[in-house]
Amino acid sequence: MVKFAIYTFLGFIIESAYISILEKRIHFSGLLKGPFIPIYGFGALLILKAVPYHTNNFEIFFYSLVCCTALEYVTHYFLAHDLNIEIWNYQKYPDHYCSRICLFYSLMWGILGIILVNFIDPFINQLLAASNYYLVNVIALIYILVIIYQFYNLRFQFKTKNKYGN
């Protein structure tokens, strides 16, 4: 629960910084209001659960690429078909599939997986070891409850709208 919250928040920071640089203006990413992009939390947990089974960076790269690309595809499909919204569209990118996934970002997921396993997660583990266990868990719980509340309300907000907001 704690790591999900941390990686959901870090994903928001990384994506917002990346989009801000590309657009040359401050941009806060995500569908939810606030520093929440849960797909990054789920992706990080998928990668970290598989690490004991993978012994080198090539395996971590490949597993991260496959799992995070699949997660991205399923998330896009669910949001497009259940809520009628489209958060990202890779139609401009070469080697895309149904505008949901593309080779460029799949490769980025592989690289981010290596960075996560070798650098970010060990650092997070050190921070967590030095922190107050109960306080961190309470903060993570509140953070996740806010995500759940927002997603619950989001379903009702977008059920009546099409992907163009009408």
mmCIF file of N, CA and C in Angstrom, residues 53-160:
data_model
loop_
_atom_site.group_PDB
_atom_site.id
_atom_site.type_symbol
_atom_site.label_atom_id
_atom_site.label_comp_id
_atom_site.label_asym_id
_atom_site.label_seq_id
_atom_site.Cartn_x
_atom_site.Cartn_y
_atom_site.Cartn_z
ATOM 1 N N TYR A 53 12.602 -12.855 -9.603
ATOM 2 C CA TYR A 53 12.667 -13.894 -10.633
ATOM 3 C C TYR A 53 13.568 -13.507 -11.797
ATOM 4 N N HIS A 54 14.077 -12.288 -11.798
ATOM 5 C CA HIS A 54 14.906 -11.802 -12.905
ATOM 6 C C HIS A 54 16.269 -11.391 -12.356
ATOM 7 N N THR A 55 17.306 -11.845 -13.008
ATOM 8 C CA THR A 55 18.648 -11.688 -12.455
ATOM 9 C C THR A 55 19.488 -10.616 -13.118
ATOM 10 N N ASN A 56 19.054 -10.098 -14.246
ATOM 11 C CA ASN A 56 19.886 -9.092 -14.910
ATOM 12 C C ASN A 56 19.016 -7.989 -15.502
ATOM 13 N N ASN A 57 19.669 -6.920 -15.913
ATOM 14 C CA ASN A 57 18.940 -5.759 -16.423
ATOM 15 C C ASN A 57 18.193 -6.053 -17.716
ATOM 16 N N PHE A 58 18.702 -6.952 -18.540
ATOM 17 C CA PHE A 58 17.979 -7.294 -19.768
ATOM 18 C C PHE A 58 16.632 -7.921 -19.430
ATOM 19 N N GLU A 59 16.617 -8.833 -18.475
ATOM 20 C CA GLU A 59 15.357 -9.459 -18.075
ATOM 21 C C GLU A 59 14.409 -8.439 -17.446
ATOM 22 N N ILE A 60 14.942 -7.565 -16.615
ATOM 23 C CA ILE A 60 14.121 -6.515 -16.003
ATOM 24 C C ILE A 60 13.552 -5.601 -17.089
ATOM 25 N N PHE A 61 14.396 -5.229 -18.067
ATOM 26 C CA PHE A 61 13.960 -4.382 -19.177
ATOM 27 C C PHE A 61 12.810 -5.052 -19.929
ATOM 28 N N PHE A 62 12.994 -6.302 -20.297
ATOM 29 C CA PHE A 62 11.990 -7.012 -21.084
ATOM 30 C C PHE A 62 10.690 -7.174 -20.306
ATOM 31 N N TYR A 63 10.785 -7.592 -19.044
ATOM 32 C CA TYR A 63 9.590 -7.774 -18.231
ATOM 33 C C TYR A 63 8.864 -6.439 -18.043
ATOM 34 N N SER A 64 9.602 -5.376 -17.769
ATOM 35 C CA SER A 64 9.000 -4.054 -17.581
ATOM 36 C C SER A 64 8.306 -3.599 -18.855
ATOM 37 N N LEU A 65 8.975 -3.790 -19.977
ATOM 38 C CA LEU A 65 8.408 -3.407 -21.271
ATOM 39 C C LEU A 65 7.089 -4.139 -21.509
ATOM 40 N N VAL A 66 7.085 -5.444 -21.349
ATOM 41 C CA VAL A 66 5.886 -6.236 -21.639
ATOM 42 C C VAL A 66 4.759 -5.922 -20.653
ATOM 43 N N CYS A 67 5.062 -5.957 -19.371
ATOM 44 C CA CYS A 67 4.009 -5.764 -18.362
ATOM 45 C C CYS A 67 3.427 -4.355 -18.380
ATOM 46 N N CYS A 68 4.278 -3.358 -18.478
ATOM 47 C CA CYS A 68 3.779 -1.981 -18.458
ATOM 48 C C CYS A 68 3.057 -1.623 -19.749
ATOM 49 N N THR A 69 3.496 -2.179 -20.870
ATOM 50 C CA THR A 69 2.784 -1.959 -22.129
ATOM 51 C C THR A 69 1.405 -2.613 -22.068
ATOM 52 N N ALA A 70 1.330 -3.822 -21.534
ATOM 53 C CA ALA A 70 0.036 -4.498 -21.372
ATOM 54 C C ALA A 70 -0.865 -3.713 -20.425
ATOM 55 N N LEU A 71 -0.295 -3.227 -19.331
ATOM 56 C CA LEU A 71 -1.064 -2.414 -18.380
ATOM 57 C C LEU A 71 -1.580 -1.147 -19.052
ATOM 58 N N GLU A 72 -0.737 -0.513 -19.844
ATOM 59 C CA GLU A 72 -1.134 0.702 -20.551
ATOM 60 C C GLU A 72 -2.274 0.405 -21.535
ATOM 61 N N TYR A 73 -2.171 -0.689 -22.262
ATOM 62 C CA TYR A 73 -3.210 -1.063 -23.224
ATOM 63 C C TYR A 73 -4.539 -1.314 -22.514
ATOM 64 N N VAL A 74 -4.507 -2.124 -21.458
ATOM 65 C CA VAL A 74 -5.729 -2.472 -20.729
ATOM 66 C C VAL A 74 -6.349 -1.227 -20.092
ATOM 67 N N THR A 75 -5.526 -0.358 -19.526
ATOM 68 C CA THR A 75 -6.036 0.862 -18.908
ATOM 69 C C THR A 75 -6.707 1.754 -19.943
ATOM 70 N N HIS A 76 -6.055 1.952 -21.076
ATOM 71 C CA HIS A 76 -6.636 2.777 -22.145
ATOM 72 C C HIS A 76 -7.948 2.170 -22.621
ATOM 73 N N TYR A 77 -7.951 0.862 -22.828
ATOM 74 C CA TYR A 77 -9.157 0.178 -23.295
ATOM 75 C C TYR A 77 -10.306 0.369 -22.302
ATOM 76 N N PHE A 78 -10.020 0.158 -21.019
ATOM 77 C CA PHE A 78 -11.052 0.310 -19.989
ATOM 78 C C PHE A 78 -11.585 1.737 -19.956
ATOM 79 N N LEU A 79 -10.699 2.715 -19.939
ATOM 80 C CA LEU A 79 -11.147 4.106 -19.870
ATOM 81 C C LEU A 79 -11.935 4.505 -21.113
ATOM 82 N N ALA A 80 -11.512 4.038 -22.280
ATOM 83 C CA ALA A 80 -12.204 4.382 -23.520
ATOM 84 C C ALA A 80 -13.577 3.712 -23.598
ATOM 85 N N HIS A 81 -13.670 2.460 -23.183
ATOM 86 C CA HIS A 81 -14.930 1.741 -23.329
ATOM 87 C C HIS A 81 -15.871 1.887 -22.149
ATOM 88 N N ASP A 82 -15.343 2.030 -20.953
ATOM 89 C CA ASP A 82 -16.211 2.142 -19.787
ATOM 90 C C ASP A 82 -16.595 3.590 -19.490
ATOM 91 N N LEU A 83 -15.635 4.497 -19.612
ATOM 92 C CA LEU A 83 -15.895 5.901 -19.266
ATOM 93 C C LEU A 83 -16.002 6.822 -20.482
ATOM 94 N N ASN A 84 -15.717 6.291 -21.661
ATOM 95 C CA ASN A 84 -15.752 7.090 -22.894
ATOM 96 C C ASN A 84 -14.775 8.260 -22.867
ATOM 97 N N ILE A 85 -13.597 8.047 -22.287
ATOM 98 C CA ILE A 85 -12.574 9.089 -22.292
ATOM 99 C C ILE A 85 -11.275 8.511 -22.833
ATOM 100 N N GLU A 86 -10.495 9.384 -23.385
ATOM 101 C CA GLU A 86 -9.209 8.989 -23.948
ATOM 102 C C GLU A 86 -8.153 9.926 -23.375
ATOM 103 N N ILE A 87 -7.321 9.402 -22.473
ATOM 104 C CA ILE A 87 -6.324 10.237 -21.813
ATOM 105 C C ILE A 87 -5.106 10.432 -22.699
ATOM 106 N N TRP A 88 -4.690 9.396 -23.395
ATOM 107 C CA TRP A 88 -3.546 9.510 -24.300
ATOM 108 C C TRP A 88 -3.912 8.895 -25.639
ATOM 109 N N ASN A 89 -3.218 9.365 -26.664
ATOM 110 C CA ASN A 89 -3.440 8.866 -28.012
ATOM 111 C C ASN A 89 -2.094 8.876 -28.723
ATOM 112 N N TYR A 90 -1.612 7.704 -29.103
ATOM 113 C CA TYR A 90 -0.298 7.579 -29.723
ATOM 114 C C TYR A 90 -0.373 7.522 -31.251
ATOM 115 N N GLN A 91 -1.450 8.025 -31.814
ATOM 116 C CA GLN A 91 -1.636 7.963 -33.257
ATOM 117 C C GLN A 91 -0.523 8.690 -34.021
ATOM 118 N N LYS A 92 0.052 9.726 -33.435
ATOM 119 C CA LYS A 92 1.123 10.488 -34.087
ATOM 120 C C LYS A 92 2.452 9.731 -34.106
ATOM 121 N N TYR A 93 2.565 8.729 -33.263
ATOM 122 C CA TYR A 93 3.820 7.985 -33.144
ATOM 123 C C TYR A 93 3.856 6.829 -34.139
ATOM 124 N N PRO A 94 5.015 6.587 -34.716
ATOM 125 C CA PRO A 94 5.118 5.395 -35.565
ATOM 126 C C PRO A 94 5.052 4.144 -34.685
ATOM 127 N N ASP A 95 4.700 3.058 -35.289
ATOM 128 C CA ASP A 95 4.643 1.766 -34.582
ATOM 129 C C ASP A 95 3.691 1.787 -33.391
ATOM 130 N N HIS A 96 2.538 2.409 -33.579
ATOM 131 C CA HIS A 96 1.518 2.376 -32.518
ATOM 132 C C HIS A 96 0.513 1.279 -32.835
ATOM 133 N N TYR A 97 -0.204 0.849 -31.815
ATOM 134 C CA TYR A 97 -1.260 -0.128 -32.003
ATOM 135 C C TYR A 97 -2.545 0.438 -31.421
ATOM 136 N N CYS A 98 -3.518 0.658 -32.265
ATOM 137 C CA CYS A 98 -4.836 1.193 -31.876
ATOM 138 C C CYS A 98 -4.724 2.514 -31.121
ATOM 139 N N SER A 99 -3.650 3.242 -31.307
ATOM 140 C CA SER A 99 -3.393 4.516 -30.626
ATOM 141 C C SER A 99 -3.258 4.362 -29.115
ATOM 142 N N ARG A 100 -3.282 3.127 -28.608
ATOM 143 C CA ARG A 100 -3.224 2.874 -27.168
ATOM 144 C C ARG A 100 -1.799 2.672 -26.669
ATOM 145 N N ILE A 101 -0.975 2.040 -27.468
ATOM 146 C CA ILE A 101 0.408 1.759 -27.094
ATOM 147 C C ILE A 101 1.294 2.052 -28.297
ATOM 148 N N CYS A 102 2.578 2.296 -28.040
ATOM 149 C CA CYS A 102 3.516 2.501 -29.142
ATOM 150 C C CYS A 102 4.899 2.018 -28.716
ATOM 151 N N LEU A 103 5.713 1.734 -29.703
ATOM 152 C CA LEU A 103 7.041 1.184 -29.453
ATOM 153 C C LEU A 103 7.900 2.124 -28.612
ATOM 154 N N PHE A 104 7.867 3.425 -28.898
ATOM 155 C CA PHE A 104 8.693 4.379 -28.162
ATOM 156 C C PHE A 104 8.442 4.298 -26.661
ATOM 157 N N TYR A 105 7.163 4.379 -26.256
ATOM 158 C CA TYR A 105 6.859 4.352 -24.825
ATOM 159 C C TYR A 105 7.061 2.966 -24.227
ATOM 160 N N SER A 106 6.871 1.921 -25.003
ATOM 161 C CA SER A 106 7.174 0.580 -24.504
ATOM 162 C C SER A 106 8.650 0.479 -24.139
ATOM 163 N N LEU A 107 9.509 1.021 -24.991
ATOM 164 C CA LEU A 107 10.945 1.030 -24.688
ATOM 165 C C LEU A 107 11.237 1.871 -23.446
ATOM 166 N N MET A 108 10.523 2.980 -23.301
ATOM 167 C CA MET A 108 10.705 3.825 -22.112
ATOM 168 C C MET A 108 10.310 3.080 -20.849
ATOM 169 N N TRP A 109 9.235 2.260 -20.916
ATOM 170 C CA TRP A 109 8.827 1.483 -19.732
ATOM 171 C C TRP A 109 9.928 0.510 -19.348
ATOM 172 N N GLY A 110 10.588 -0.074 -20.342
ATOM 173 C CA GLY A 110 11.701 -0.985 -20.050
ATOM 174 C C GLY A 110 12.846 -0.272 -19.358
ATOM 175 N N ILE A 111 13.203 0.900 -19.858
ATOM 176 C CA ILE A 111 14.290 1.689 -19.262
ATOM 177 C C ILE A 111 13.908 2.148 -17.849
ATOM 178 N N LEU A 112 12.681 2.628 -17.701
ATOM 179 C CA LEU A 112 12.228 3.056 -16.366
ATOM 180 C C LEU A 112 12.206 1.893 -15.380
ATOM 181 N N GLY A 113 11.910 0.691 -15.868
ATOM 182 C CA GLY A 113 11.944 -0.489 -15.001
ATOM 183 C C GLY A 113 13.337 -0.737 -14.443
ATOM 184 N N ILE A 114 14.342 -0.610 -15.289
ATOM 185 C CA ILE A 114 15.729 -0.784 -14.835
ATOM 186 C C ILE A 114 16.094 0.287 -13.810
ATOM 187 N N ILE A 115 15.714 1.528 -14.081
ATOM 188 C CA ILE A 115 15.996 2.632 -13.151
ATOM 189 C C ILE A 115 15.268 2.401 -11.825
ATOM 190 N N LEU A 116 14.013 1.968 -11.909
ATOM 191 C CA LEU A 116 13.228 1.697 -10.703
ATOM 192 C C LEU A 116 13.898 0.632 -9.835
ATOM 193 N N VAL A 117 14.237 -0.479 -10.435
ATOM 194 C CA VAL A 117 14.783 -1.618 -9.678
ATOM 195 C C VAL A 117 16.166 -1.317 -9.108
ATOM 196 N N ASN A 118 17.015 -0.660 -9.890
ATOM 197 C CA ASN A 118 18.402 -0.461 -9.479
ATOM 198 C C ASN A 118 18.651 0.793 -8.640
ATOM 199 N N PHE A 119 17.817 1.808 -8.782
ATOM 200 C CA PHE A 119 18.104 3.077 -8.106
ATOM 201 C C PHE A 119 16.957 3.583 -7.235
ATOM 202 N N ILE A 120 15.770 3.716 -7.813
ATOM 203 C CA ILE A 120 14.670 4.350 -7.091
ATOM 204 C C ILE A 120 14.179 3.488 -5.925
ATOM 205 N N ASP A 121 13.876 2.219 -6.190
ATOM 206 C CA ASP A 121 13.334 1.379 -5.119
ATOM 207 C C ASP A 121 14.318 1.181 -3.961
ATOM 208 N N PRO A 122 15.608 0.949 -4.219
ATOM 209 C CA PRO A 122 16.529 0.858 -3.067
ATOM 210 C C PRO A 122 16.542 2.141 -2.222
ATOM 211 N N PHE A 123 16.451 3.293 -2.882
ATOM 212 C CA PHE A 123 16.404 4.569 -2.159
ATOM 213 C C PHE A 123 15.115 4.677 -1.346
ATOM 214 N N ILE A 124 13.994 4.315 -1.954
ATOM 215 C CA ILE A 124 12.708 4.343 -1.242
ATOM 216 C C ILE A 124 12.745 3.397 -0.046
ATOM 217 N N ASN A 125 13.330 2.232 -0.223
ATOM 218 C CA ASN A 125 13.440 1.278 0.896
ATOM 219 C C ASN A 125 14.238 1.868 2.056
ATOM 220 N N GLN A 126 15.309 2.597 1.762
ATOM 221 C CA GLN A 126 16.095 3.246 2.818
ATOM 222 C C GLN A 126 15.268 4.308 3.531
ATOM 223 N N LEU A 127 14.528 5.098 2.768
ATOM 224 C CA LEU A 127 13.678 6.124 3.380
ATOM 225 C C LEU A 127 12.606 5.493 4.271
ATOM 226 N N LEU A 128 11.991 4.437 3.781
ATOM 227 C CA LEU A 128 10.944 3.777 4.562
ATOM 228 C C LEU A 128 11.500 3.136 5.829
ATOM 229 N N ALA A 129 12.692 2.583 5.750
ATOM 230 C CA ALA A 129 13.314 1.968 6.929
ATOM 231 C C ALA A 129 13.604 3.001 8.014
ATOM 232 N N ALA A 130 13.845 4.234 7.604
ATOM 233 C CA ALA A 130 14.177 5.287 8.565
ATOM 234 C C ALA A 130 12.951 6.098 9.001
ATOM 235 N N SER A 131 11.770 5.745 8.505
ATOM 236 C CA SER A 131 10.578 6.546 8.803
ATOM 237 C C SER A 131 9.692 5.862 9.844
ATOM 238 N N ASN A 132 8.724 6.602 10.315
ATOM 239 C CA ASN A 132 7.751 6.093 11.276
ATOM 240 C C ASN A 132 6.753 5.211 10.527
ATOM 241 N N TYR A 133 6.772 3.922 10.798
ATOM 242 C CA TYR A 133 5.960 2.933 10.085
ATOM 243 C C TYR A 133 4.470 3.295 10.117
ATOM 244 N N TYR A 134 3.936 3.609 11.280
ATOM 245 C CA TYR A 134 2.504 3.874 11.414
ATOM 246 C C TYR A 134 2.106 5.163 10.714
ATOM 247 N N LEU A 135 2.906 6.196 10.851
ATOM 248 C CA LEU A 135 2.597 7.459 10.195
ATOM 249 C C LEU A 135 2.592 7.307 8.682
ATOM 250 N N VAL A 136 3.593 6.637 8.150
ATOM 251 C CA VAL A 136 3.679 6.428 6.702
ATOM 252 C C VAL A 136 2.481 5.628 6.207
ATOM 253 N N ASN A 137 2.070 4.607 6.943
ATOM 254 C CA ASN A 137 0.916 3.804 6.536
ATOM 255 C C ASN A 137 -0.388 4.586 6.603
ATOM 256 N N VAL A 138 -0.545 5.441 7.588
ATOM 257 C CA VAL A 138 -1.756 6.267 7.689
ATOM 258 C C VAL A 138 -1.812 7.250 6.520
ATOM 259 N N ILE A 139 -0.700 7.893 6.227
ATOM 260 C CA ILE A 139 -0.656 8.835 5.097
ATOM 261 C C ILE A 139 -0.960 8.107 3.789
ATOM 262 N N ALA A 140 -0.365 6.934 3.594
ATOM 263 C CA ALA A 140 -0.608 6.152 2.375
ATOM 264 C C ALA A 140 -2.077 5.744 2.279
ATOM 265 N N LEU A 141 -2.665 5.344 3.397
ATOM 266 C CA LEU A 141 -4.074 4.953 3.400
ATOM 267 C C LEU A 141 -4.965 6.124 3.000
ATOM 268 N N ILE A 142 -4.723 7.287 3.570
ATOM 269 C CA ILE A 142 -5.514 8.478 3.236
ATOM 270 C C ILE A 142 -5.340 8.810 1.750
ATOM 271 N N TYR A 143 -4.116 8.760 1.269
ATOM 272 C CA TYR A 143 -3.817 9.038 -0.139
ATOM 273 C C TYR A 143 -4.592 8.090 -1.051
ATOM 274 N N ILE A 144 -4.584 6.806 -0.735
ATOM 275 C CA ILE A 144 -5.276 5.807 -1.556
ATOM 276 C C ILE A 144 -6.789 5.973 -1.461
ATOM 277 N N LEU A 145 -7.301 6.306 -0.298
ATOM 278 C CA LEU A 145 -8.744 6.550 -0.159
ATOM 279 C C LEU A 145 -9.185 7.742 -0.998
ATOM 280 N N VAL A 146 -8.358 8.755 -1.091
ATOM 281 C CA VAL A 146 -8.673 9.910 -1.947
ATOM 282 C C VAL A 146 -8.715 9.479 -3.417
ATOM 283 N N ILE A 147 -7.781 8.635 -3.819
ATOM 284 C CA ILE A 147 -7.771 8.111 -5.200
ATOM 285 C C ILE A 147 -9.051 7.324 -5.471
ATOM 286 N N ILE A 148 -9.417 6.448 -4.565
ATOM 287 C CA ILE A 148 -10.624 5.629 -4.737
ATOM 288 C C ILE A 148 -11.865 6.515 -4.813
ATOM 289 N N TYR A 149 -11.948 7.499 -3.932
ATOM 290 C CA TYR A 149 -13.086 8.423 -3.929
ATOM 291 C C TYR A 149 -13.174 9.179 -5.254
ATOM 292 N N GLN A 150 -12.038 9.669 -5.728
ATOM 293 C CA GLN A 150 -12.053 10.415 -6.986
ATOM 294 C C GLN A 150 -12.424 9.521 -8.162
ATOM 295 N N PHE A 151 -11.885 8.313 -8.192
ATOM 296 C CA PHE A 151 -12.210 7.410 -9.289
ATOM 297 C C PHE A 151 -13.691 7.035 -9.257
ATOM 298 N N TYR A 152 -14.221 6.800 -8.076
ATOM 299 C CA TYR A 152 -15.646 6.491 -7.929
ATOM 300 C C TYR A 152 -16.497 7.626 -8.492
ATOM 301 N N ASN A 153 -16.175 8.858 -8.133
ATOM 302 C CA ASN A 153 -16.921 10.012 -8.642
ATOM 303 C C ASN A 153 -16.696 10.226 -10.129
ATOM 304 N N LEU A 154 -15.513 9.917 -10.600
ATOM 305 C CA LEU A 154 -15.171 10.058 -12.016
ATOM 306 C C LEU A 154 -16.059 9.172 -12.877
ATOM 307 N N ARG A 155 -16.326 7.968 -12.414
ATOM 308 C CA ARG A 155 -17.178 7.049 -13.180
ATOM 309 C C ARG A 155 -18.537 7.665 -13.434
ATOM 310 N N PHE A 156 -19.124 8.327 -12.436
ATOM 311 C CA PHE A 156 -20.436 8.937 -12.616
ATOM 312 C C PHE A 156 -20.348 10.200 -13.464
ATOM 313 N N GLN A 157 -19.247 10.914 -13.354
ATOM 314 C CA GLN A 157 -19.059 12.145 -14.115
ATOM 315 C C GLN A 157 -18.977 11.854 -15.610
ATOM 316 N N PHE A 158 -18.264 10.809 -15.993
ATOM 317 C CA PHE A 158 -18.032 10.542 -17.406
ATOM 318 C C PHE A 158 -19.003 9.537 -18.014
ATOM 319 N N LYS A 159 -19.798 8.860 -17.218
ATOM 320 C CA LYS A 159 -20.738 7.886 -17.770
ATOM 321 C C LYS A 159 -21.729 8.547 -18.719
ATOM 322 N N THR A 160 -22.077 9.798 -18.447
ATOM 323 C CA THR A 160 -23.072 10.473 -19.263
ATOM 324 C C THR A 160 -22.454 11.314 -20.368
#
